Amino acid sequence: MAKLIVEGGRKLKGELDVQGAKNSALPVLSATLLCRGESVLHSCPAISDINASIRILRYLGCNASMKGHTIVVDSSNMNRSDIPENLMAEMRSSIVFLGSIISCTGQAKMYFPGGCELGPRPIDLHLSALRKMGVSIDERYGCISCKVKDKLKGAKIVLPFPSVGATENIILAAVLAKGTTVISNAAREPEITDLCEYLTKCGAEIYGAGEGTIIIYGVESLKPAEHTIIPDRIVASTLMACASVTGGDVTLNGIIGSHIDAIVPLFEEAGCVVKIKDGRLKITCPERLKAFKSVRTMPYPGFPTDAQAVMMSVASVAMGTTVFVENIFESRYRHIEDLTRLGANIKVAGKVAVVEGVRKLFGAKVSAKELRGGASLVVAGLSAEGTTEIEGINFLERGYEELEVTLSNLGADIRKV
Ligand code: UD1
C-alpha cells in the first residue's frame, strides 16, 4: 500500500498552475453523451475519479481517451444504458451519468451509490425530479431501473435543498427534453455554471446558471463542442492552506477570484496577505497564524464543505479558538481523530467542532478516510515537527493530481513510498 511521508517544517515557496476542477469535469464528461460526435475537453485533472469516468464512457460504447490534460470523447457509438456495480462502486459521483443516459436511451440501470465516506448520501432529490420529468423508476435490491415511456418532458422542479448532483442530473435530463424545465432553489456552484457553459456551446438553451432559478428550454439535438474546464477552487484552497501553515509565499496561476470569495477572507483573518490579479493569486503568510472566528459550511456562495477539513488543519496551528459548523454532510469530521493524533486540540459535538490552536503539531502515523480529510492530514503534516506517515492515499488520488509532486516543487519534503 502506497503512503505519503511528510517531513514537516519546510516553508513553501514558488509558483504553480492549479489543476482543472474534478467536480466540473465529471458532469461535463457525462454531458458528452448527449452530443453525439467528438467532444474535446481541456484542463481535465489526471486523477482516479476522471479515469473511472473514462471507463464508464468506454463501457457505454464511447471512444474516450486522455492525453495530457485533454480528453476526447466520441459518443457516436454509445450502445448501452447501464453502469455495472463495480464501476458504480469506484466512484459515487457516477450517479451524474443518470440524467444523460436516460436522455440518450430512454432508460437506465445502475446501482444505488449507497452510503459513502461522508455518511449517507441519498439520491431521493435526483429521483423525484426525474419522476416529474416522466421517468418511471424501480428501486430494488440496490439497483435503480429507469424507463421513459415516450420522451422526457420538461417540468417545474422545486428542490428542497440546492443539491449539486440533483441540479446537474436535472439539467442533463432537461436539455433534450420536450418543453421547458424550471429548477427552483438550484445549486449555484461554479461547476454547475461550467457544465451549462459546455452544454450551451453544444446548442442547449439554458438560462440562469449560477442563480437560484435555472430555466432550460429543451432542444431537438446537440452538437459536440470543445471546452476548457474551470480551475479547481478546492485544490486552490488546499494549496493556500499548505502555504499558510508553513509561513510560505506561494503564487497560484489560473485562479478565478470570485470562486474563492468565501475562502480568501479566512486566510486574511489568519494574518496572510492575499493578492489576486489577472488570474494569479499570491499568498504571503506570517510565521504564526491567528485563528479565524468561525467556519460554517453552506451551499455556494457560502463556505464550501469541501474546504472544511483543510481549514481545520490551519485552525489547529493558529493562535486562538475557531468554531466549525458542518451543515452539509453528516459525517464530515472523520479527519479529526487523526488531527488529534498529530497533537491538535479539537472537541466535537454533533455538527460543531471547536478547535483550540496549538503552537505545534508532531508527526505521527495517520490514515486518510476520505478525499478532503486526507488533504487535511497533508496540510497538518507539512506544519508538524518530525515525520508524518499518511496511509489511505488512494482517497487523495481521487481528487488531487500528484499532490506530492506539486508540493515538492514548492519546497516541501514529501514523498510517496
Ligand atoms: C457535490 C460534490 C462534493 C461536494 C458537495 C457539496 C461532486 C462530484 N461532488 O456532491 O464534492 O462536497 O456537492 O458541495 O460535484 N442530499 C439528499 N438527497 C439527494 C441529494 C443530496 O438528501 O438526493 C443531501 C446529501 O446527503 C448532502 C447534501 O444534500 O447532505 C448535499 O449533497 P449534494 O449537494 O447533492 O452533493 P453531491 O452532489 O453529492
Short mmCIF file of C-alpha atoms and ligand atoms in Angstrom, two decimals:
data_model
loop_
_atom_site.label_atom_id
_atom_site.label_comp_id
_atom_site.label_asym_id
_atom_site.label_seq_id
_atom_site.Cartn_x
_atom_site.Cartn_y
_atom_site.Cartn_z
CA MET A 1 0.00 0.00 0.00
CA ALA A 2 1.43 3.35 -1.02
CA LYS A 3 1.70 6.06 1.59
CA LEU A 4 2.95 9.62 1.88
CA ILE A 5 5.88 10.51 4.09
CA VAL A 6 6.00 14.16 5.10
CA GLU A 7 8.84 15.85 6.96
CA GLY A 8 7.23 18.99 8.31
CA GLY A 9 8.57 22.46 8.83
CA ARG A 10 9.65 23.47 5.30
CA LYS A 11 8.38 26.84 4.10
CA LEU A 12 6.56 26.53 0.78
CA LYS A 13 7.74 28.94 -1.89
CA GLY A 14 7.12 29.16 -5.61
CA GLU A 15 4.55 29.32 -8.34
CA LEU A 16 2.30 26.75 -9.97
CA ASP A 17 -0.78 26.25 -12.14
CA VAL A 18 -3.90 24.96 -10.42
CA GLN A 19 -5.40 21.78 -11.90
CA GLY A 20 -8.84 21.72 -13.53
CA ALA A 21 -11.88 21.12 -11.33
CA LYS A 22 -12.83 17.50 -10.70
CA ASN A 23 -16.42 18.43 -9.85
CA SER A 24 -16.75 20.25 -13.12
CA ALA A 25 -15.04 17.69 -15.36
CA LEU A 26 -17.21 14.81 -14.07
CA PRO A 27 -20.63 16.21 -15.09
CA VAL A 28 -19.18 17.59 -18.34
CA LEU A 29 -17.90 14.09 -19.19
CA SER A 30 -21.42 12.81 -18.57
CA ALA A 31 -22.79 15.58 -20.81
CA THR A 32 -20.62 14.44 -23.74
CA LEU A 33 -23.07 11.52 -24.10
CA LEU A 34 -25.76 13.99 -25.14
CA CYS A 35 -23.76 15.39 -28.05
CA ARG A 36 -23.26 12.53 -30.49
CA GLY A 37 -19.83 13.06 -32.03
CA GLU A 38 -16.41 14.11 -30.77
CA SER A 39 -16.13 16.49 -27.80
CA VAL A 40 -12.75 17.84 -26.73
CA LEU A 41 -12.26 18.82 -23.08
CA HIS A 42 -9.13 20.65 -21.94
CA SER A 43 -7.73 21.11 -18.40
CA CYS A 44 -9.10 17.83 -17.11
CA PRO A 45 -7.24 16.72 -13.98
CA ALA A 46 -5.33 13.42 -14.16
CA ILE A 47 -6.97 11.83 -11.11
CA SER A 48 -8.59 8.48 -10.43
CA ASP A 49 -12.20 9.81 -10.48
CA ILE A 50 -11.61 11.01 -14.05
CA ASN A 51 -10.16 7.62 -15.01
CA ALA A 52 -13.26 5.98 -13.56
CA SER A 53 -15.47 8.25 -15.69
CA ILE A 54 -13.48 7.36 -18.79
CA ARG A 55 -14.02 3.67 -18.00
CA ILE A 56 -17.76 4.30 -17.68
CA LEU A 57 -17.86 6.13 -21.03
CA ARG A 58 -15.99 3.26 -22.71
CA TYR A 59 -18.32 0.70 -21.12
CA LEU A 60 -21.24 2.65 -22.58
CA GLY A 61 -19.70 2.25 -26.04
CA CYS A 62 -17.95 5.62 -26.43
CA ASN A 63 -14.40 6.17 -27.54
CA ALA A 64 -12.69 8.10 -24.77
CA SER A 65 -9.02 8.84 -24.31
CA MET A 66 -6.91 11.23 -22.27
CA LYS A 67 -3.67 12.77 -23.46
CA GLY A 68 -2.04 15.17 -21.02
CA HIS A 69 -4.99 17.09 -19.64
CA THR A 70 -7.17 16.80 -22.73
CA ILE A 71 -9.91 14.22 -23.01
CA VAL A 72 -11.52 13.41 -26.34
CA VAL A 73 -14.87 11.64 -26.15
CA ASP A 74 -16.64 10.32 -29.21
CA SER A 75 -20.11 9.26 -28.14
CA SER A 76 -21.40 8.37 -31.63
CA ASN A 77 -21.41 4.64 -30.86
CA MET A 78 -22.95 4.70 -27.39
CA ASN A 79 -24.86 1.43 -27.20
CA ARG A 80 -25.57 0.68 -23.53
CA SER A 81 -27.70 2.22 -20.83
CA ASP A 82 -26.39 0.51 -17.70
CA ILE A 83 -23.45 1.00 -15.36
CA PRO A 84 -22.27 -2.18 -13.63
CA GLU A 85 -21.91 -2.36 -9.87
CA ASN A 86 -18.09 -2.39 -9.86
CA LEU A 87 -17.91 0.86 -11.84
CA MET A 88 -20.56 2.50 -9.63
CA ALA A 89 -18.59 1.43 -6.57
CA GLU A 90 -15.42 3.06 -7.88
CA MET A 91 -16.94 6.49 -7.83
CA ARG A 92 -20.07 7.62 -6.04
CA SER A 93 -20.40 10.54 -8.42
CA SER A 94 -21.14 8.10 -11.25
CA ILE A 95 -24.78 8.90 -10.40
CA VAL A 96 -24.23 12.04 -12.51
CA PHE A 97 -24.41 9.77 -15.58
CA LEU A 98 -28.06 9.00 -14.79
CA GLY A 99 -29.67 12.08 -16.39
CA SER A 100 -27.59 11.79 -19.58
CA ILE A 101 -28.11 8.04 -20.04
CA ILE A 102 -31.89 8.34 -19.64
CA SER A 103 -31.96 11.26 -22.03
CA CYS A 104 -29.95 9.36 -24.68
CA THR A 105 -31.58 5.95 -24.46
CA GLY A 106 -34.94 6.41 -22.71
CA GLN A 107 -33.80 4.07 -19.97
CA ALA A 108 -31.02 3.48 -17.45
CA LYS A 109 -29.96 0.84 -14.98
CA MET A 110 -27.38 1.49 -12.32
CA TYR A 111 -26.60 0.60 -8.77
CA PHE A 112 -27.51 2.76 -5.83
CA PRO A 113 -24.36 4.61 -4.77
CA GLY A 114 -25.31 3.95 -1.13
CA GLY A 115 -23.51 5.34 1.89
CA CYS A 116 -20.01 6.69 1.47
CA GLU A 117 -17.15 8.12 3.44
CA LEU A 118 -19.19 11.25 4.23
CA GLY A 119 -22.16 9.42 5.71
CA PRO A 120 -25.41 8.58 3.94
CA ARG A 121 -25.70 10.28 0.57
CA PRO A 122 -29.26 9.73 -0.61
CA ILE A 123 -30.34 10.46 -4.18
CA ASP A 124 -34.03 10.99 -3.45
CA LEU A 125 -33.92 14.52 -4.89
CA HIS A 126 -32.43 13.23 -8.17
CA LEU A 127 -35.08 10.52 -8.46
CA SER A 128 -38.11 12.59 -7.55
CA ALA A 129 -37.11 15.24 -10.12
CA LEU A 130 -36.66 12.60 -12.83
CA ARG A 131 -40.07 11.12 -11.95
CA LYS A 132 -41.58 14.58 -12.52
CA MET A 133 -39.95 14.56 -15.95
CA GLY A 134 -41.77 11.36 -16.88
CA VAL A 135 -39.32 8.67 -15.78
CA SER A 136 -40.71 5.59 -14.07
CA ILE A 137 -38.21 4.30 -11.56
CA ASP A 138 -37.98 0.96 -9.86
CA GLU A 139 -35.65 0.74 -6.86
CA ARG A 140 -35.00 -2.86 -5.84
CA TYR A 141 -32.09 -4.85 -4.44
CA GLY A 142 -29.83 -1.79 -4.53
CA CYS A 143 -30.48 -1.31 -8.22
CA ILE A 144 -32.23 1.63 -9.91
CA SER A 145 -34.05 0.82 -13.15
CA CYS A 146 -35.44 3.76 -15.08
CA LYS A 147 -37.66 3.90 -18.13
CA VAL A 148 -39.26 6.73 -20.07
CA LYS A 149 -42.49 5.94 -21.89
CA ASP A 150 -42.35 8.44 -24.67
CA LYS A 151 -39.82 11.24 -24.29
CA LEU A 152 -38.51 13.08 -21.24
CA LYS A 153 -40.70 16.10 -20.64
CA GLY A 154 -39.85 19.43 -19.09
CA ALA A 155 -41.17 20.07 -15.57
CA LYS A 156 -41.24 22.60 -12.75
CA ILE A 157 -38.94 21.30 -10.06
CA VAL A 158 -38.51 22.87 -6.65
CA LEU A 159 -35.51 21.41 -4.84
CA PRO A 160 -35.97 21.32 -1.05
CA PHE A 161 -32.17 21.67 -0.80
CA PRO A 162 -29.84 23.02 -3.53
CA SER A 163 -28.19 19.65 -4.20
CA VAL A 164 -25.29 19.92 -6.63
CA GLY A 165 -25.70 16.42 -8.07
CA ALA A 166 -29.50 16.67 -8.37
CA THR A 167 -29.25 20.04 -10.15
CA GLU A 168 -26.74 18.53 -12.59
CA ASN A 169 -28.84 15.45 -13.29
CA ILE A 170 -31.94 17.58 -13.90
CA ILE A 171 -30.02 19.84 -16.32
CA LEU A 172 -28.62 16.81 -18.15
CA ALA A 173 -32.08 15.28 -18.45
CA ALA A 174 -33.74 18.57 -19.43
CA VAL A 175 -31.59 19.88 -22.27
CA LEU A 176 -33.05 17.43 -24.80
CA ALA A 177 -36.45 17.02 -23.11
CA LYS A 178 -39.73 18.11 -24.66
CA GLY A 179 -40.69 21.53 -23.34
CA THR A 180 -39.38 23.74 -20.58
CA THR A 181 -37.83 22.81 -17.25
CA VAL A 182 -37.61 25.28 -14.39
CA ILE A 183 -35.41 24.39 -11.42
CA SER A 184 -36.10 26.47 -8.31
CA ASN A 185 -33.60 26.50 -5.45
CA ALA A 186 -30.99 25.14 -7.86
CA ALA A 187 -27.40 24.73 -6.70
CA ARG A 188 -25.31 27.74 -7.72
CA GLU A 189 -21.82 26.23 -7.62
CA PRO A 190 -19.36 27.39 -10.32
CA GLU A 191 -19.16 23.78 -11.52
CA ILE A 192 -22.88 23.95 -12.45
CA THR A 193 -22.21 27.10 -14.44
CA ASP A 194 -19.30 25.38 -16.20
CA LEU A 195 -21.49 22.41 -17.12
CA CYS A 196 -24.10 24.82 -18.53
CA GLU A 197 -21.43 26.69 -20.49
CA TYR A 198 -20.32 23.47 -22.17
CA LEU A 199 -23.92 22.48 -22.92
CA THR A 200 -24.69 25.96 -24.28
CA LYS A 201 -21.71 25.65 -26.66
CA CYS A 202 -23.29 22.39 -27.79
CA GLY A 203 -26.54 24.18 -28.59
CA ALA A 204 -28.53 23.83 -25.34
CA GLU A 205 -30.80 26.66 -24.22
CA ILE A 206 -30.12 27.27 -20.54
CA TYR A 207 -30.77 30.49 -18.65
CA GLY A 208 -29.90 31.37 -15.05
CA ALA A 209 -26.94 29.04 -14.44
CA GLY A 210 -25.23 30.18 -11.24
CA GLU A 211 -28.53 31.58 -9.96
CA GLY A 212 -31.24 30.06 -7.81
CA THR A 213 -33.62 29.55 -10.73
CA ILE A 214 -32.46 27.80 -13.88
CA ILE A 215 -34.69 27.66 -16.96
CA ILE A 216 -33.98 25.09 -19.66
CA TYR A 217 -35.77 25.03 -23.00
CA GLY A 218 -35.44 21.55 -24.46
CA VAL A 219 -33.89 21.42 -27.95
CA GLU A 220 -34.03 18.68 -30.63
CA SER A 221 -30.33 17.83 -30.67
CA LEU A 222 -26.90 18.93 -29.50
CA LYS A 223 -23.60 19.01 -31.35
CA PRO A 224 -20.26 18.23 -29.70
CA ALA A 225 -18.01 21.10 -28.60
CA GLU A 226 -14.55 21.98 -27.35
CA HIS A 227 -14.39 23.24 -23.78
CA THR A 228 -11.85 24.13 -21.09
CA ILE A 229 -12.70 23.05 -17.54
CA ILE A 230 -12.53 25.75 -14.82
CA PRO A 231 -9.72 25.67 -12.25
CA ASP A 232 -10.34 23.67 -9.07
CA ARG A 233 -11.25 26.07 -6.25
CA ILE A 234 -10.87 23.33 -3.63
CA VAL A 235 -7.38 22.39 -4.79
CA ALA A 236 -6.52 26.10 -4.75
CA SER A 237 -7.82 26.33 -1.17
CA THR A 238 -5.79 23.26 -0.19
CA LEU A 239 -2.60 24.76 -1.61
CA MET A 240 -3.29 28.04 0.19
CA ALA A 241 -3.73 26.06 3.40
CA CYS A 242 -0.40 24.27 2.78
CA ALA A 243 1.33 27.61 2.22
CA SER A 244 -0.25 29.19 5.30
CA VAL A 245 0.78 26.56 7.85
CA THR A 246 4.41 26.74 6.71
CA GLY A 247 4.68 30.55 6.73
CA GLY A 248 5.07 30.26 2.97
CA ASP A 249 4.89 32.53 -0.03
CA VAL A 250 3.15 30.91 -2.99
CA THR A 251 1.64 32.08 -6.27
CA LEU A 252 -1.19 30.11 -7.88
CA ASN A 253 -1.92 30.62 -11.56
CA GLY A 254 -5.28 30.16 -13.24
CA ILE A 255 -7.46 31.31 -10.36
CA ILE A 256 -10.98 32.67 -10.76
CA GLY A 257 -11.15 35.08 -7.84
CA SER A 258 -14.94 35.06 -7.44
CA HIS A 259 -14.92 31.27 -6.93
CA ILE A 260 -12.89 31.61 -3.73
CA ASP A 261 -14.59 34.69 -2.29
CA ALA A 262 -15.73 32.72 0.76
CA ILE A 263 -12.25 31.32 1.44
CA VAL A 264 -9.80 34.18 0.99
CA PRO A 265 -11.18 36.25 3.94
CA LEU A 266 -10.34 33.41 6.34
CA PHE A 267 -6.69 33.43 5.28
CA GLU A 268 -6.69 37.22 5.65
CA GLU A 269 -8.18 36.90 9.12
CA ALA A 270 -5.38 34.44 9.88
CA GLY A 271 -2.84 37.15 9.02
CA CYS A 272 -1.94 36.16 5.45
CA VAL A 273 -1.75 38.72 2.68
CA VAL A 274 -3.66 37.54 -0.39
CA LYS A 275 -3.44 39.40 -3.71
CA ILE A 276 -5.38 38.33 -6.78
CA LYS A 277 -4.75 39.92 -10.16
CA ASP A 278 -5.25 38.65 -13.70
CA GLY A 279 -5.91 35.08 -12.60
CA ARG A 280 -2.82 34.94 -10.33
CA LEU A 281 -3.18 34.59 -6.59
CA LYS A 282 -0.23 35.36 -4.35
CA ILE A 283 -0.44 34.36 -0.70
CA THR A 284 2.20 35.54 1.77
CA CYS A 285 1.91 34.04 5.21
CA PRO A 286 3.16 35.04 8.67
CA GLU A 287 5.27 32.84 10.97
CA ARG A 288 2.28 32.27 13.28
CA LEU A 289 -1.31 32.31 12.09
CA LYS A 290 -4.24 33.81 14.00
CA ALA A 291 -7.46 31.87 14.49
CA PHE A 292 -10.43 32.84 12.33
CA LYS A 293 -13.62 33.12 14.33
CA SER A 294 -15.92 30.64 12.70
CA VAL A 295 -16.39 28.49 9.63
CA ARG A 296 -19.95 27.49 8.65
CA THR A 297 -20.23 25.30 5.59
CA MET A 298 -23.05 26.32 3.25
CA PRO A 299 -24.11 25.80 -0.34
CA TYR A 300 -22.30 28.15 -2.76
CA PRO A 301 -21.67 31.10 -2.48
CA GLY A 302 -21.22 30.13 1.18
CA PHE A 303 -18.12 28.44 2.56
CA PRO A 304 -17.63 25.07 0.77
CA THR A 305 -17.86 21.89 2.80
CA ASP A 306 -15.02 20.52 0.65
CA ALA A 307 -12.62 23.08 2.17
CA GLN A 308 -13.70 22.50 5.77
CA ALA A 309 -11.14 19.81 6.58
CA VAL A 310 -8.10 21.65 5.22
CA MET A 311 -9.12 24.83 7.05
CA MET A 312 -9.41 22.81 10.24
CA SER A 313 -5.74 21.88 9.91
CA VAL A 314 -4.94 25.57 9.51
CA ALA A 315 -7.01 26.43 12.61
CA SER A 316 -5.24 23.66 14.53
CA VAL A 317 -1.95 25.59 14.48
CA ALA A 318 -3.39 29.11 14.69
CA MET A 319 -3.34 31.30 17.78
CA GLY A 320 -6.81 31.18 19.39
CA THR A 321 -10.10 29.33 19.00
CA THR A 322 -12.06 28.58 15.83
CA VAL A 323 -15.57 27.14 15.74
CA PHE A 324 -16.57 24.97 12.76
CA VAL A 325 -20.17 24.13 11.90
CA GLU A 326 -20.61 21.46 9.20
CA ASN A 327 -24.05 21.99 7.71
CA ILE A 328 -23.85 19.92 4.51
CA PHE A 329 -22.74 16.38 5.38
CA GLU A 330 -23.41 14.28 8.47
CA SER A 331 -20.03 12.55 8.80
CA ARG A 332 -17.52 15.05 7.63
CA TYR A 333 -15.33 15.14 10.73
CA ARG A 334 -13.51 11.84 10.27
CA HIS A 335 -10.18 13.64 9.91
CA ILE A 336 -10.42 14.94 13.48
CA GLU A 337 -9.28 11.69 15.06
CA ASP A 338 -6.08 11.80 13.00
CA LEU A 339 -5.51 15.52 13.51
CA THR A 340 -5.76 14.86 17.25
CA ARG A 341 -3.17 12.11 16.87
CA LEU A 342 -0.85 14.79 15.44
CA GLY A 343 -1.46 16.92 18.54
CA ALA A 344 -4.42 19.09 17.51
CA ASN A 345 -6.86 20.13 20.22
CA ILE A 346 -10.36 19.64 18.79
CA LYS A 347 -13.67 18.91 20.52
CA VAL A 348 -16.72 17.80 18.55
CA ALA A 349 -20.40 17.88 19.46
CA GLY A 350 -22.68 16.93 16.57
CA LYS A 351 -22.05 19.26 13.69
CA VAL A 352 -19.94 21.67 15.75
CA ALA A 353 -16.18 21.32 16.20
CA VAL A 354 -14.19 23.67 18.43
CA VAL A 355 -10.51 23.96 17.59
CA GLU A 356 -8.10 25.41 20.14
CA GLY A 357 -4.98 26.22 18.16
CA VAL A 358 -1.72 24.72 19.45
CA ARG A 359 1.78 26.04 18.88
CA LYS A 360 2.97 22.85 17.18
CA LEU A 361 1.78 19.56 15.79
CA PHE A 362 4.03 16.50 15.95
CA GLY A 363 4.42 13.88 13.21
CA ALA A 364 2.69 10.51 13.63
CA LYS A 365 1.16 7.68 11.59
CA VAL A 366 -2.27 8.66 10.30
CA SER A 367 -4.72 7.38 7.74
CA ALA A 368 -6.89 9.22 5.21
CA LYS A 369 -10.53 8.11 5.40
CA GLU A 370 -11.81 10.25 2.53
CA LEU A 371 -10.58 12.74 -0.07
CA ARG A 372 -10.64 16.14 1.63
CA GLY A 373 -9.99 14.72 5.10
CA GLY A 374 -6.88 13.12 3.58
CA ALA A 375 -5.79 16.50 2.25
CA SER A 376 -6.17 17.98 5.73
CA LEU A 377 -3.64 15.43 7.00
CA VAL A 378 -1.14 16.56 4.37
CA VAL A 379 -1.64 20.20 5.45
CA ALA A 380 -1.14 19.19 9.08
CA GLY A 381 1.91 17.06 8.23
CA LEU A 382 3.59 19.96 6.45
CA SER A 383 3.37 22.07 9.60
CA ALA A 384 4.23 19.29 12.08
CA GLU A 385 7.58 18.73 13.68
CA GLY A 386 9.03 15.39 12.59
CA THR A 387 7.70 12.73 10.26
CA THR A 388 4.05 12.18 9.36
CA GLU A 389 3.11 8.97 7.57
CA ILE A 390 -0.21 9.12 5.73
CA GLU A 391 -1.92 5.91 4.63
CA GLY A 392 -5.06 5.66 2.50
CA ILE A 393 -3.69 7.93 -0.21
CA ASN A 394 -5.94 6.30 -2.80
CA PHE A 395 -8.57 8.71 -1.42
CA LEU A 396 -6.28 11.67 -2.10
CA GLU A 397 -5.63 10.44 -5.63
CA ARG A 398 -9.35 10.66 -6.37
CA GLY A 399 -9.10 14.44 -6.40
CA TYR A 400 -5.50 15.68 -6.31
CA GLU A 401 -3.14 15.23 -9.22
CA GLU A 402 0.24 14.10 -7.87
CA LEU A 403 -0.07 16.25 -4.77
CA GLU A 404 3.34 15.11 -3.52
CA VAL A 405 5.00 16.33 -6.75
CA THR A 406 3.16 19.67 -6.61
CA LEU A 407 4.22 20.23 -3.01
CA SER A 408 7.80 19.04 -3.58
CA ASN A 409 8.07 21.60 -6.38
CA LEU A 410 7.16 24.23 -3.80
CA GLY A 411 9.92 23.02 -1.47
CA ALA A 412 8.05 20.59 0.75
CA ASP A 413 9.75 17.42 1.95
CA ILE A 414 7.08 14.92 0.92
CA ARG A 415 7.37 11.64 -0.94
CA LYS A 416 5.22 8.71 -1.92
CA VAL A 417 6.56 5.29 -0.94
C1 UD1 B 1 -21.16 17.55 -4.68
C2 UD1 B 1 -19.65 17.48 -4.81
C3 UD1 B 1 -18.99 17.31 -3.44
C4 UD1 B 1 -19.46 18.42 -2.51
C5 UD1 B 1 -20.98 18.50 -2.48
C6 UD1 B 1 -21.50 19.69 -1.68
C7 UD1 B 1 -19.33 16.48 -6.97
C8 UD1 B 1 -18.86 15.31 -7.75
N1 UD1 B 1 -19.32 16.35 -5.65
O1 UD1 B 1 -21.58 16.31 -4.13
O2 UD1 B 1 -17.57 17.39 -3.62
O3 UD1 B 1 -18.99 18.15 -1.21
O4 UD1 B 1 -21.50 18.63 -3.82
O5 UD1 B 1 -20.99 20.88 -2.17
O6 UD1 B 1 -19.65 17.51 -7.53
N2 UD1 B 1 -28.88 15.12 -0.49
C9 UD1 B 1 -30.06 14.49 -0.23
N3 UD1 B 1 -30.76 13.92 -1.27
C10 UD1 B 1 -30.30 13.97 -2.56
C11 UD1 B 1 -29.10 14.64 -2.83
C12 UD1 B 1 -28.38 15.21 -1.79
O7 UD1 B 1 -30.50 14.42 0.91
O8 UD1 B 1 -30.98 13.45 -3.46
C13 UD1 B 1 -28.10 15.72 0.60
C14 UD1 B 1 -26.77 14.99 0.80
O9 UD1 B 1 -26.92 13.85 1.59
C15 UD1 B 1 -25.92 16.03 1.44
C16 UD1 B 1 -26.43 17.33 0.81
O10 UD1 B 1 -27.72 17.03 0.28
O11 UD1 B 1 -26.15 16.06 2.82
C17 UD1 B 1 -25.53 17.88 -0.27
O12 UD1 B 1 -25.42 16.96 -1.30
P1 UD1 B 1 -25.16 17.38 -2.82
O13 UD1 B 1 -25.16 18.87 -2.97
O14 UD1 B 1 -26.10 16.60 -3.66
O15 UD1 B 1 -23.68 16.85 -3.03
P2 UD1 B 1 -23.13 15.91 -4.16
O16 UD1 B 1 -23.69 16.33 -5.48
O17 UD1 B 1 -23.24 14.51 -3.75
#
